[in-house]
């Protein structure tokens, strides 16, 4: 999908949400986007491997991953031009432009070959983006389709706060709604179903009493 074909309403919404927030995003989100570093440490990228992040935002995760796996190449996709401006500047500032490539696109429907010149990836990860993407289930399918043989999809996002007090869940949901974020109640079921459909292995962890969910789908040969 080309930039001109992006779904205008969602792209414009995300640009509006993050036009100013992107400047303080990383400073504020570190307190409640929990589990992101666990995802990165668990990528286990093979030597010379390729990694795609869907919903790369400010570039925080992709930069940390690039530092952790210095011989891998990284690709980041986001629908927000505002976020990509911030991410591109951060990547350049860190001296990673030779290993990190960014592109604007829709995570539910993208052509990786056209965007990056790379048809498949050893790892694909999605960090706290599915809870913001309309039709997020399509992102899961698109991510799996972009994997190379023996590749793996890594997802971290809000859980259902199942082990936390009800008042906390109510307050959190109200706060997240202000940013057009909706924790996906069926996230685990969808990921497990996609793993079964593709004949893949599925690993799932609840973090911080269900505040966050972390999952990995690994393809077979």
JSON list of C-alpha atoms in Angstrom, two decimals:
[
{"chain": "A", "resi": 1, "resn": "UNK", "atom": "CA", "xyz": [0.00, 0.00, 0.00]},
{"chain": "A", "resi": 2, "resn": "UNK", "atom": "CA", "xyz": [1.50, 3.33, -1.01]},
{"chain": "A", "resi": 3, "resn": "UNK", "atom": "CA", "xyz": [1.50, 6.45, 1.15]},
{"chain": "A", "resi": 4, "resn": "UNK", "atom": "CA", "xyz": [-1.28, 7.99, -0.94]},
{"chain": "A", "resi": 5, "resn": "UNK", "atom": "CA", "xyz": [-3.44, 4.94, -0.31]},
{"chain": "A", "resi": 6, "resn": "UNK", "atom": "CA", "xyz": [-3.21, 5.11, 3.47]},
{"chain": "A", "resi": 7, "resn": "UNK", "atom": "CA", "xyz": [-6.61, 5.21, 5.24]},
{"chain": "A", "resi": 8, "resn": "UNK", "atom": "CA", "xyz": [-6.86, 9.00, 5.63]},
{"chain": "A", "resi": 9, "resn": "UNK", "atom": "CA", "xyz": [-9.07, 9.07, 8.73]},
{"chain": "A", "resi": 10, "resn": "UNK", "atom": "CA", "xyz": [-6.79, 6.93, 10.90]},
{"chain": "A", "resi": 11, "resn": "UNK", "atom": "CA", "xyz": [-3.57, 8.46, 9.58]},
{"chain": "A", "resi": 12, "resn": "UNK", "atom": "CA", "xyz": [-4.91, 11.96, 10.27]},
{"chain": "A", "resi": 13, "resn": "UNK", "atom": "CA", "xyz": [-6.14, 10.89, 13.70]},
{"chain": "A", "resi": 14, "resn": "UNK", "atom": "CA", "xyz": [-2.73, 9.55, 14.67]},
{"chain": "A", "resi": 15, "resn": "UNK", "atom": "CA", "xyz": [-0.96, 12.63, 13.34]},
{"chain": "A", "resi": 16, "resn": "UNK", "atom": "CA", "xyz": [-3.33, 14.78, 15.38]},
{"chain": "A", "resi": 17, "resn": "UNK", "atom": "CA", "xyz": [-2.83, 12.74, 18.55]},
{"chain": "A", "resi": 18, "resn": "UNK", "atom": "CA", "xyz": [0.94, 12.74, 18.28]},
{"chain": "A", "resi": 19, "resn": "UNK", "atom": "CA", "xyz": [1.72, 16.10, 16.66]},
{"chain": "A", "resi": 20, "resn": "UNK", "atom": "CA", "xyz": [2.67, 17.48, 20.08]},
{"chain": "A", "resi": 21, "resn": "UNK", "atom": "CA", "xyz": [2.76, 14.33, 22.21]},
{"chain": "A", "resi": 22, "resn": "UNK", "atom": "CA", "xyz": [5.65, 12.86, 20.24]},
{"chain": "A", "resi": 23, "resn": "UNK", "atom": "CA", "xyz": [7.97, 15.38, 21.89]},
{"chain": "A", "resi": 24, "resn": "UNK", "atom": "CA", "xyz": [7.27, 13.95, 25.37]},
{"chain": "A", "resi": 25, "resn": "UNK", "atom": "CA", "xyz": [6.09, 10.48, 24.38]},
{"chain": "A", "resi": 26, "resn": "UNK", "atom": "CA", "xyz": [9.12, 8.47, 25.50]},
{"chain": "A", "resi": 27, "resn": "UNK", "atom": "CA", "xyz": [9.48, 10.41, 28.74]},
{"chain": "A", "resi": 28, "resn": "UNK", "atom": "CA", "xyz": [5.88, 9.72, 29.80]},
{"chain": "A", "resi": 29, "resn": "UNK", "atom": "CA", "xyz": [5.23, 6.27, 28.32]},
{"chain": "A", "resi": 30, "resn": "UNK", "atom": "CA", "xyz": [8.11, 4.59, 30.12]},
{"chain": "A", "resi": 31, "resn": "UNK", "atom": "CA", "xyz": [5.96, 4.60, 33.24]},
{"chain": "A", "resi": 32, "resn": "UNK", "atom": "CA", "xyz": [3.09, 2.57, 31.82]},
{"chain": "A", "resi": 33, "resn": "UNK", "atom": "CA", "xyz": [4.10, 0.80, 28.60]},
{"chain": "A", "resi": 34, "resn": "UNK", "atom": "CA", "xyz": [5.46, -2.08, 30.61]},
{"chain": "A", "resi": 35, "resn": "UNK", "atom": "CA", "xyz": [7.09, -5.16, 29.10]},
{"chain": "A", "resi": 36, "resn": "UNK", "atom": "CA", "xyz": [8.67, -3.53, 26.05]},
{"chain": "A", "resi": 37, "resn": "UNK", "atom": "CA", "xyz": [12.21, -4.28, 27.15]},
{"chain": "A", "resi": 38, "resn": "UNK", "atom": "CA", "xyz": [11.29, -7.91, 27.88]},
{"chain": "A", "resi": 39, "resn": "UNK", "atom": "CA", "xyz": [10.07, -8.18, 24.30]},
{"chain": "A", "resi": 40, "resn": "UNK", "atom": "CA", "xyz": [13.30, -6.75, 22.92]},
{"chain": "A", "resi": 41, "resn": "UNK", "atom": "CA", "xyz": [15.51, -9.00, 25.04]},
{"chain": "A", "resi": 42, "resn": "UNK", "atom": "CA", "xyz": [13.51, -12.00, 23.85]},
{"chain": "A", "resi": 43, "resn": "UNK", "atom": "CA", "xyz": [13.85, -11.31, 20.11]},
{"chain": "A", "resi": 44, "resn": "UNK", "atom": "CA", "xyz": [16.96, -13.49, 19.89]},
{"chain": "A", "resi": 45, "resn": "UNK", "atom": "CA", "xyz": [17.75, -12.16, 16.41]},
{"chain": "A", "resi": 46, "resn": "UNK", "atom": "CA", "xyz": [20.01, -14.49, 14.39]},
{"chain": "A", "resi": 47, "resn": "UNK", "atom": "CA", "xyz": [23.38, -13.23, 13.19]},
{"chain": "A", "resi": 48, "resn": "UNK", "atom": "CA", "xyz": [22.86, -10.97, 10.18]},
{"chain": "A", "resi": 49, "resn": "UNK", "atom": "CA", "xyz": [19.10, -11.15, 10.66]},
{"chain": "A", "resi": 50, "resn": "UNK", "atom": "CA", "xyz": [16.33, -8.77, 9.69]},
{"chain": "A", "resi": 51, "resn": "UNK", "atom": "CA", "xyz": [13.74, -7.28, 12.03]},
{"chain": "A", "resi": 52, "resn": "UNK", "atom": "CA", "xyz": [10.52, -5.37, 11.28]},
{"chain": "A", "resi": 53, "resn": "UNK", "atom": "CA", "xyz": [8.64, -3.30, 13.82]},
{"chain": "A", "resi": 54, "resn": "UNK", "atom": "CA", "xyz": [5.00, -2.50, 13.04]},
{"chain": "A", "resi": 55, "resn": "UNK", "atom": "CA", "xyz": [3.91, 0.75, 14.66]},
{"chain": "A", "resi": 56, "resn": "UNK", "atom": "CA", "xyz": [7.45, 1.96, 15.35]},
{"chain": "A", "resi": 57, "resn": "UNK", "atom": "CA", "xyz": [6.32, 5.32, 16.75]},
{"chain": "A", "resi": 58, "resn": "UNK", "atom": "CA", "xyz": [9.15, 7.51, 18.00]},
{"chain": "A", "resi": 59, "resn": "UNK", "atom": "CA", "xyz": [11.74, 4.84, 17.24]},
{"chain": "A", "resi": 60, "resn": "UNK", "atom": "CA", "xyz": [12.43, 4.09, 20.91]},
{"chain": "A", "resi": 61, "resn": "UNK", "atom": "CA", "xyz": [12.07, 0.32, 20.58]},
{"chain": "A", "resi": 62, "resn": "UNK", "atom": "CA", "xyz": [13.80, -0.06, 17.24]},
{"chain": "A", "resi": 63, "resn": "UNK", "atom": "CA", "xyz": [16.81, 1.92, 18.48]},
{"chain": "A", "resi": 64, "resn": "UNK", "atom": "CA", "xyz": [17.13, -0.21, 21.62]},
{"chain": "A", "resi": 65, "resn": "UNK", "atom": "CA", "xyz": [16.79, -3.37, 19.54]},
{"chain": "A", "resi": 66, "resn": "UNK", "atom": "CA", "xyz": [19.41, -2.16, 17.07]},
{"chain": "A", "resi": 67, "resn": "UNK", "atom": "CA", "xyz": [21.81, -1.57, 19.94]},
{"chain": "A", "resi": 68, "resn": "UNK", "atom": "CA", "xyz": [21.08, -5.02, 21.39]},
{"chain": "A", "resi": 69, "resn": "UNK", "atom": "CA", "xyz": [21.61, -6.80, 18.05]},
{"chain": "A", "resi": 70, "resn": "UNK", "atom": "CA", "xyz": [24.40, -4.83, 16.34]},
{"chain": "A", "resi": 71, "resn": "UNK", "atom": "CA", "xyz": [24.80, -7.11, 13.31]},
{"chain": "A", "resi": 72, "resn": "UNK", "atom": "CA", "xyz": [21.10, -7.13, 12.37]},
{"chain": "A", "resi": 73, "resn": "UNK", "atom": "CA", "xyz": [19.17, -4.81, 10.04]},
{"chain": "A", "resi": 74, "resn": "UNK", "atom": "CA", "xyz": [16.00, -3.11, 11.20]},
{"chain": "A", "resi": 75, "resn": "UNK", "atom": "CA", "xyz": [12.90, -1.79, 9.46]},
{"chain": "A", "resi": 76, "resn": "UNK", "atom": "CA", "xyz": [10.16, 0.33, 11.01]},
{"chain": "A", "resi": 77, "resn": "UNK", "atom": "CA", "xyz": [6.62, 1.02, 9.77]},
{"chain": "A", "resi": 78, "resn": "UNK", "atom": "CA", "xyz": [4.19, 3.61, 11.10]},
{"chain": "A", "resi": 79, "resn": "UNK", "atom": "CA", "xyz": [1.06, 5.31, 9.80]},
{"chain": "A", "resi": 80, "resn": "UNK", "atom": "CA", "xyz": [1.86, 8.65, 11.45]},
{"chain": "A", "resi": 81, "resn": "UNK", "atom": "CA", "xyz": [4.12, 11.02, 9.53]},
{"chain": "A", "resi": 82, "resn": "UNK", "atom": "CA", "xyz": [4.58, 13.02, 12.74]},
{"chain": "A", "resi": 83, "resn": "UNK", "atom": "CA", "xyz": [5.92, 10.00, 14.61]},
{"chain": "A", "resi": 84, "resn": "UNK", "atom": "CA", "xyz": [8.18, 9.05, 11.72]},
{"chain": "A", "resi": 85, "resn": "UNK", "atom": "CA", "xyz": [9.72, 12.53, 11.74]},
{"chain": "A", "resi": 86, "resn": "UNK", "atom": "CA", "xyz": [10.66, 12.01, 15.38]},
{"chain": "A", "resi": 87, "resn": "UNK", "atom": "CA", "xyz": [11.83, 8.45, 14.78]},
{"chain": "A", "resi": 88, "resn": "UNK", "atom": "CA", "xyz": [13.96, 9.42, 11.79]},
{"chain": "A", "resi": 89, "resn": "UNK", "atom": "CA", "xyz": [15.68, 12.19, 13.75]},
{"chain": "A", "resi": 90, "resn": "UNK", "atom": "CA", "xyz": [16.34, 9.81, 16.66]},
{"chain": "A", "resi": 91, "resn": "UNK", "atom": "CA", "xyz": [17.77, 7.11, 14.42]},
{"chain": "A", "resi": 92, "resn": "UNK", "atom": "CA", "xyz": [20.09, 9.62, 12.76]},
{"chain": "A", "resi": 93, "resn": "UNK", "atom": "CA", "xyz": [21.14, 11.06, 16.11]},
{"chain": "A", "resi": 94, "resn": "UNK", "atom": "CA", "xyz": [22.10, 7.57, 17.30]},
{"chain": "A", "resi": 95, "resn": "UNK", "atom": "CA", "xyz": [24.15, 6.95, 14.16]},
{"chain": "A", "resi": 96, "resn": "UNK", "atom": "CA", "xyz": [21.98, 4.02, 13.10]},
{"chain": "A", "resi": 97, "resn": "UNK", "atom": "CA", "xyz": [20.76, 5.21, 9.71]},
{"chain": "A", "resi": 98, "resn": "UNK", "atom": "CA", "xyz": [22.88, 2.58, 7.96]},
{"chain": "A", "resi": 99, "resn": "UNK", "atom": "CA", "xyz": [21.03, -0.24, 9.75]},
{"chain": "A", "resi": 100, "resn": "UNK", "atom": "CA", "xyz": [17.55, 1.20, 10.38]},
{"chain": "A", "resi": 101, "resn": "UNK", "atom": "CA", "xyz": [15.11, 2.03, 7.59]},
{"chain": "A", "resi": 102, "resn": "UNK", "atom": "CA", "xyz": [11.74, 3.65, 8.23]},
{"chain": "A", "resi": 103, "resn": "UNK", "atom": "CA", "xyz": [8.65, 3.92, 6.03]},
{"chain": "A", "resi": 104, "resn": "UNK", "atom": "CA", "xyz": [5.11, 5.19, 6.28]},
{"chain": "A", "resi": 105, "resn": "UNK", "atom": "CA", "xyz": [2.43, 2.57, 5.84]},
{"chain": "A", "resi": 106, "resn": "UNK", "atom": "CA", "xyz": [-0.64, 0.83, 7.21]},
{"chain": "A", "resi": 107, "resn": "UNK", "atom": "CA", "xyz": [0.22, -2.07, 9.52]},
{"chain": "A", "resi": 108, "resn": "UNK", "atom": "CA", "xyz": [-2.94, -3.90, 8.49]},
{"chain": "A", "resi": 109, "resn": "UNK", "atom": "CA", "xyz": [-2.04, -3.94, 4.78]},
{"chain": "A", "resi": 110, "resn": "UNK", "atom": "CA", "xyz": [1.50, -3.27, 3.59]},
{"chain": "A", "resi": 111, "resn": "UNK", "atom": "CA", "xyz": [3.90, -4.37, 0.86]},
{"chain": "A", "resi": 112, "resn": "UNK", "atom": "CA", "xyz": [7.25, -4.84, 2.58]},
{"chain": "A", "resi": 113, "resn": "UNK", "atom": "CA", "xyz": [9.08, -5.42, -0.68]},
{"chain": "A", "resi": 114, "resn": "UNK", "atom": "CA", "xyz": [7.84, -2.13, -2.12]},
{"chain": "A", "resi": 115, "resn": "UNK", "atom": "CA", "xyz": [8.49, -0.18, 1.07]},
{"chain": "A", "resi": 116, "resn": "UNK", "atom": "CA", "xyz": [11.81, -1.66, 2.13]},
{"chain": "A", "resi": 117, "resn": "UNK", "atom": "CA", "xyz": [13.11, -3.79, -0.72]},
{"chain": "A", "resi": 118, "resn": "UNK", "atom": "CA", "xyz": [12.87, -6.66, 1.76]},
{"chain": "A", "resi": 119, "resn": "UNK", "atom": "CA", "xyz": [10.26, -9.35, 1.25]},
{"chain": "A", "resi": 120, "resn": "UNK", "atom": "CA", "xyz": [10.46, -11.20, 4.57]},
{"chain": "A", "resi": 121, "resn": "UNK", "atom": "CA", "xyz": [11.95, -10.83, 8.04]},
{"chain": "A", "resi": 122, "resn": "UNK", "atom": "CA", "xyz": [13.43, -13.10, 10.68]},
{"chain": "A", "resi": 123, "resn": "UNK", "atom": "CA", "xyz": [11.58, -11.23, 13.40]},
{"chain": "A", "resi": 124, "resn": "UNK", "atom": "CA", "xyz": [8.51, -9.00, 13.42]},
{"chain": "A", "resi": 125, "resn": "UNK", "atom": "CA", "xyz": [7.42, -7.25, 16.58]},
{"chain": "A", "resi": 126, "resn": "UNK", "atom": "CA", "xyz": [4.48, -5.09, 17.62]},
{"chain": "A", "resi": 127, "resn": "UNK", "atom": "CA", "xyz": [4.70, -3.12, 20.85]},
{"chain": "A", "resi": 128, "resn": "UNK", "atom": "CA", "xyz": [1.57, -1.42, 22.22]},
{"chain": "A", "resi": 129, "resn": "UNK", "atom": "CA", "xyz": [0.21, -0.76, 18.75]},
{"chain": "A", "resi": 130, "resn": "UNK", "atom": "CA", "xyz": [-2.53, -3.37, 18.31]},
{"chain": "A", "resi": 131, "resn": "UNK", "atom": "CA", "xyz": [-4.57, -1.57, 20.97]},
{"chain": "A", "resi": 132, "resn": "UNK", "atom": "CA", "xyz": [-4.60, 1.50, 18.70]},
{"chain": "A", "resi": 133, "resn": "UNK", "atom": "CA", "xyz": [-5.13, -0.05, 15.27]},
{"chain": "A", "resi": 134, "resn": "UNK", "atom": "CA", "xyz": [-8.65, -0.43, 13.83]},
{"chain": "A", "resi": 135, "resn": "UNK", "atom": "CA", "xyz": [-8.93, -3.92, 12.38]},
{"chain": "A", "resi": 136, "resn": "UNK", "atom": "CA", "xyz": [-5.88, -4.96, 14.42]},
{"chain": "A", "resi": 137, "resn": "UNK", "atom": "CA", "xyz": [-6.48, -8.64, 13.66]},
{"chain": "A", "resi": 138, "resn": "UNK", "atom": "CA", "xyz": [-5.35, -7.93, 10.09]},
{"chain": "A", "resi": 139, "resn": "UNK", "atom": "CA", "xyz": [-2.05, -6.66, 11.47]},
{"chain": "A", "resi": 140, "resn": "UNK", "atom": "CA", "xyz": [-1.44, -10.03, 13.11]},
{"chain": "A", "resi": 141, "resn": "UNK", "atom": "CA", "xyz": [-2.09, -11.83, 9.81]},
{"chain": "A", "resi": 142, "resn": "UNK", "atom": "CA", "xyz": [0.06, -9.37, 7.85]},
{"chain": "A", "resi": 143, "resn": "UNK", "atom": "CA", "xyz": [2.90, -9.73, 10.35]},
{"chain": "A", "resi": 144, "resn": "UNK", "atom": "CA", "xyz": [2.88, -13.51, 10.07]},
{"chain": "A", "resi": 145, "resn": "UNK", "atom": "CA", "xyz": [2.80, -13.29, 6.26]},
{"chain": "A", "resi": 146, "resn": "UNK", "atom": "CA", "xyz": [5.94, -11.13, 6.40]},
{"chain": "A", "resi": 147, "resn": "UNK", "atom": "CA", "xyz": [7.95, -13.69, 8.36]},
{"chain": "A", "resi": 148, "resn": "UNK", "atom": "CA", "xyz": [10.73, -15.77, 6.86]},
{"chain": "A", "resi": 149, "resn": "UNK", "atom": "CA", "xyz": [10.75, -19.54, 7.53]},
{"chain": "A", "resi": 150, "resn": "UNK", "atom": "CA", "xyz": [11.54, -20.21, 11.20]},
{"chain": "A", "resi": 151, "resn": "UNK", "atom": "CA", "xyz": [10.80, -16.54, 11.91]},
{"chain": "A", "resi": 152, "resn": "UNK", "atom": "CA", "xyz": [8.83, -15.31, 14.90]},
{"chain": "A", "resi": 153, "resn": "UNK", "atom": "CA", "xyz": [6.26, -12.65, 15.74]},
{"chain": "A", "resi": 154, "resn": "UNK", "atom": "CA", "xyz": [6.58, -10.92, 19.13]},
{"chain": "A", "resi": 155, "resn": "UNK", "atom": "CA", "xyz": [3.70, -8.92, 20.63]},
{"chain": "A", "resi": 156, "resn": "UNK", "atom": "CA", "xyz": [3.39, -6.93, 23.84]},
{"chain": "A", "resi": 157, "resn": "UNK", "atom": "CA", "xyz": [0.33, -4.88, 24.68]},
{"chain": "A", "resi": 158, "resn": "UNK", "atom": "CA", "xyz": [-2.13, -4.07, 27.39]},
{"chain": "A", "resi": 159, "resn": "UNK", "atom": "CA", "xyz": [-3.71, -7.09, 29.02]},
{"chain": "A", "resi": 160, "resn": "UNK", "atom": "CA", "xyz": [-7.03, -7.14, 30.82]},
{"chain": "A", "resi": 161, "resn": "UNK", "atom": "CA", "xyz": [-5.54, -6.27, 34.24]},
{"chain": "A", "resi": 162, "resn": "UNK", "atom": "CA", "xyz": [-7.09, -9.50, 35.45]},
{"chain": "A", "resi": 163, "resn": "UNK", "atom": "CA", "xyz": [-5.00, -9.66, 38.61]},
{"chain": "A", "resi": 164, "resn": "UNK", "atom": "CA", "xyz": [-5.41, -6.02, 39.55]},
{"chain": "A", "resi": 165, "resn": "UNK", "atom": "CA", "xyz": [-8.17, -4.23, 41.49]},
{"chain": "A", "resi": 166, "resn": "UNK", "atom": "CA", "xyz": [-11.28, -3.25, 39.55]},
{"chain": "A", "resi": 167, "resn": "UNK", "atom": "CA", "xyz": [-10.84, 0.44, 40.35]},
{"chain": "A", "resi": 168, "resn": "UNK", "atom": "CA", "xyz": [-7.40, 0.38, 38.75]},
{"chain": "A", "resi": 169, "resn": "UNK", "atom": "CA", "xyz": [-8.77, -1.14, 35.56]},
{"chain": "A", "resi": 170, "resn": "UNK", "atom": "CA", "xyz": [-11.53, 1.49, 35.42]},
{"chain": "A", "resi": 171, "resn": "UNK", "atom": "CA", "xyz": [-9.09, 4.36, 35.85]},
{"chain": "A", "resi": 172, "resn": "UNK", "atom": "CA", "xyz": [-6.65, 2.92, 33.32]},
{"chain": "A", "resi": 173, "resn": "UNK", "atom": "CA", "xyz": [-9.33, 2.34, 30.68]},
{"chain": "A", "resi": 174, "resn": "UNK", "atom": "CA", "xyz": [-10.60, 5.90, 31.13]},
{"chain": "A", "resi": 175, "resn": "UNK", "atom": "CA", "xyz": [-7.10, 7.31, 30.73]},
{"chain": "A", "resi": 176, "resn": "UNK", "atom": "CA", "xyz": [-6.27, 5.19, 27.69]},
{"chain": "A", "resi": 177, "resn": "UNK", "atom": "CA", "xyz": [-9.52, 6.14, 25.97]},
{"chain": "A", "resi": 178, "resn": "UNK", "atom": "CA", "xyz": [-8.28, 9.73, 25.82]},
{"chain": "A", "resi": 179, "resn": "UNK", "atom": "CA", "xyz": [-5.53, 8.51, 23.50]},
{"chain": "A", "resi": 180, "resn": "UNK", "atom": "CA", "xyz": [-7.76, 6.24, 21.39]},
{"chain": "A", "resi": 181, "resn": "UNK", "atom": "CA", "xyz": [-6.31, 3.12, 23.02]},
{"chain": "A", "resi": 182, "resn": "UNK", "atom": "CA", "xyz": [-8.46, 0.05, 23.67]},
{"chain": "A", "resi": 183, "resn": "UNK", "atom": "CA", "xyz": [-6.93, -3.05, 25.30]},
{"chain": "A", "resi": 184, "resn": "UNK", "atom": "CA", "xyz": [-7.90, -6.02, 23.13]},
{"chain": "A", "resi": 185, "resn": "UNK", "atom": "CA", "xyz": [-9.83, -8.55, 25.16]},
{"chain": "A", "resi": 186, "resn": "UNK", "atom": "CA", "xyz": [-9.52, -11.19, 22.43]},
{"chain": "A", "resi": 187, "resn": "UNK", "atom": "CA", "xyz": [-5.80, -10.64, 21.82]},
{"chain": "A", "resi": 188, "resn": "UNK", "atom": "CA", "xyz": [-4.70, -13.97, 23.25]},
{"chain": "A", "resi": 189, "resn": "UNK", "atom": "CA", "xyz": [-7.43, -15.91, 21.41]},
{"chain": "A", "resi": 190, "resn": "UNK", "atom": "CA", "xyz": [-6.61, -14.26, 18.07]},
{"chain": "A", "resi": 191, "resn": "UNK", "atom": "CA", "xyz": [-2.88, -14.91, 18.42]},
{"chain": "A", "resi": 192, "resn": "UNK", "atom": "CA", "xyz": [-3.43, -18.50, 19.45]},
{"chain": "A", "resi": 193, "resn": "UNK", "atom": "CA", "xyz": [-5.84, -19.05, 16.56]},
{"chain": "A", "resi": 194, "resn": "UNK", "atom": "CA", "xyz": [-3.33, -17.61, 14.09]},
{"chain": "A", "resi": 195, "resn": "UNK", "atom": "CA", "xyz": [-0.62, -19.85, 15.52]},
{"chain": "A", "resi": 196, "resn": "UNK", "atom": "CA", "xyz": [-2.82, -22.88, 14.96]},
{"chain": "A", "resi": 197, "resn": "UNK", "atom": "CA", "xyz": [-3.72, -21.74, 11.45]},
{"chain": "A", "resi": 198, "resn": "UNK", "atom": "CA", "xyz": [-0.07, -21.42, 10.47]},
{"chain": "A", "resi": 199, "resn": "UNK", "atom": "CA", "xyz": [1.10, -24.55, 12.29]},
{"chain": "A", "resi": 200, "resn": "UNK", "atom": "CA", "xyz": [3.26, -22.45, 14.59]},
{"chain": "A", "resi": 201, "resn": "UNK", "atom": "CA", "xyz": [4.23, -22.67, 18.24]},
{"chain": "A", "resi": 202, "resn": "UNK", "atom": "CA", "xyz": [2.65, -20.20, 20.63]},
{"chain": "A", "resi": 203, "resn": "UNK", "atom": "CA", "xyz": [3.99, -18.81, 23.91]},
{"chain": "A", "resi": 204, "resn": "UNK", "atom": "CA", "xyz": [2.05, -16.44, 26.12]},
{"chain": "A", "resi": 205, "resn": "UNK", "atom": "CA", "xyz": [2.91, -14.65, 29.35]},
{"chain": "A", "resi": 206, "resn": "UNK", "atom": "CA", "xyz": [0.95, -12.33, 31.61]},
{"chain": "A", "resi": 207, "resn": "UNK", "atom": "CA", "xyz": [3.06, -9.59, 33.16]},
{"chain": "A", "resi": 208, "resn": "UNK", "atom": "CA", "xyz": [2.45, -7.46, 36.24]},
{"chain": "A", "resi": 209, "resn": "UNK", "atom": "CA", "xyz": [-0.76, -9.23, 37.27]},
{"chain": "A", "resi": 210, "resn": "UNK", "atom": "CA", "xyz": [-2.22, -8.98, 33.79]},
{"chain": "A", "resi": 211, "resn": "UNK", "atom": "CA", "xyz": [-1.34, -5.34, 33.20]},
{"chain": "A", "resi": 212, "resn": "UNK", "atom": "CA", "xyz": [0.54, -6.45, 30.08]},
{"chain": "A", "resi": 213, "resn": "UNK", "atom": "CA", "xyz": [0.42, -9.50, 27.84]},
{"chain": "A", "resi": 214, "resn": "UNK", "atom": "CA", "xyz": [3.50, -10.79, 26.02]},
{"chain": "A", "resi": 215, "resn": "UNK", "atom": "CA", "xyz": [3.23, -13.38, 23.26]},
{"chain": "A", "resi": 216, "resn": "UNK", "atom": "CA", "xyz": [5.46, -15.09, 20.70]},
{"chain": "A", "resi": 217, "resn": "UNK", "atom": "CA", "xyz": [4.38, -17.01, 17.60]},
{"chain": "A", "resi": 218, "resn": "UNK", "atom": "CA", "xyz": [7.23, -19.00, 16.01]},
{"chain": "A", "resi": 219, "resn": "UNK", "atom": "CA", "xyz": [6.85, -20.47, 12.54]},
{"chain": "A", "resi": 220, "resn": "UNK", "atom": "CA", "xyz": [7.92, -23.98, 11.67]},
{"chain": "A", "resi": 221, "resn": "UNK", "atom": "CA", "xyz": [10.14, -24.91, 8.73]}
]
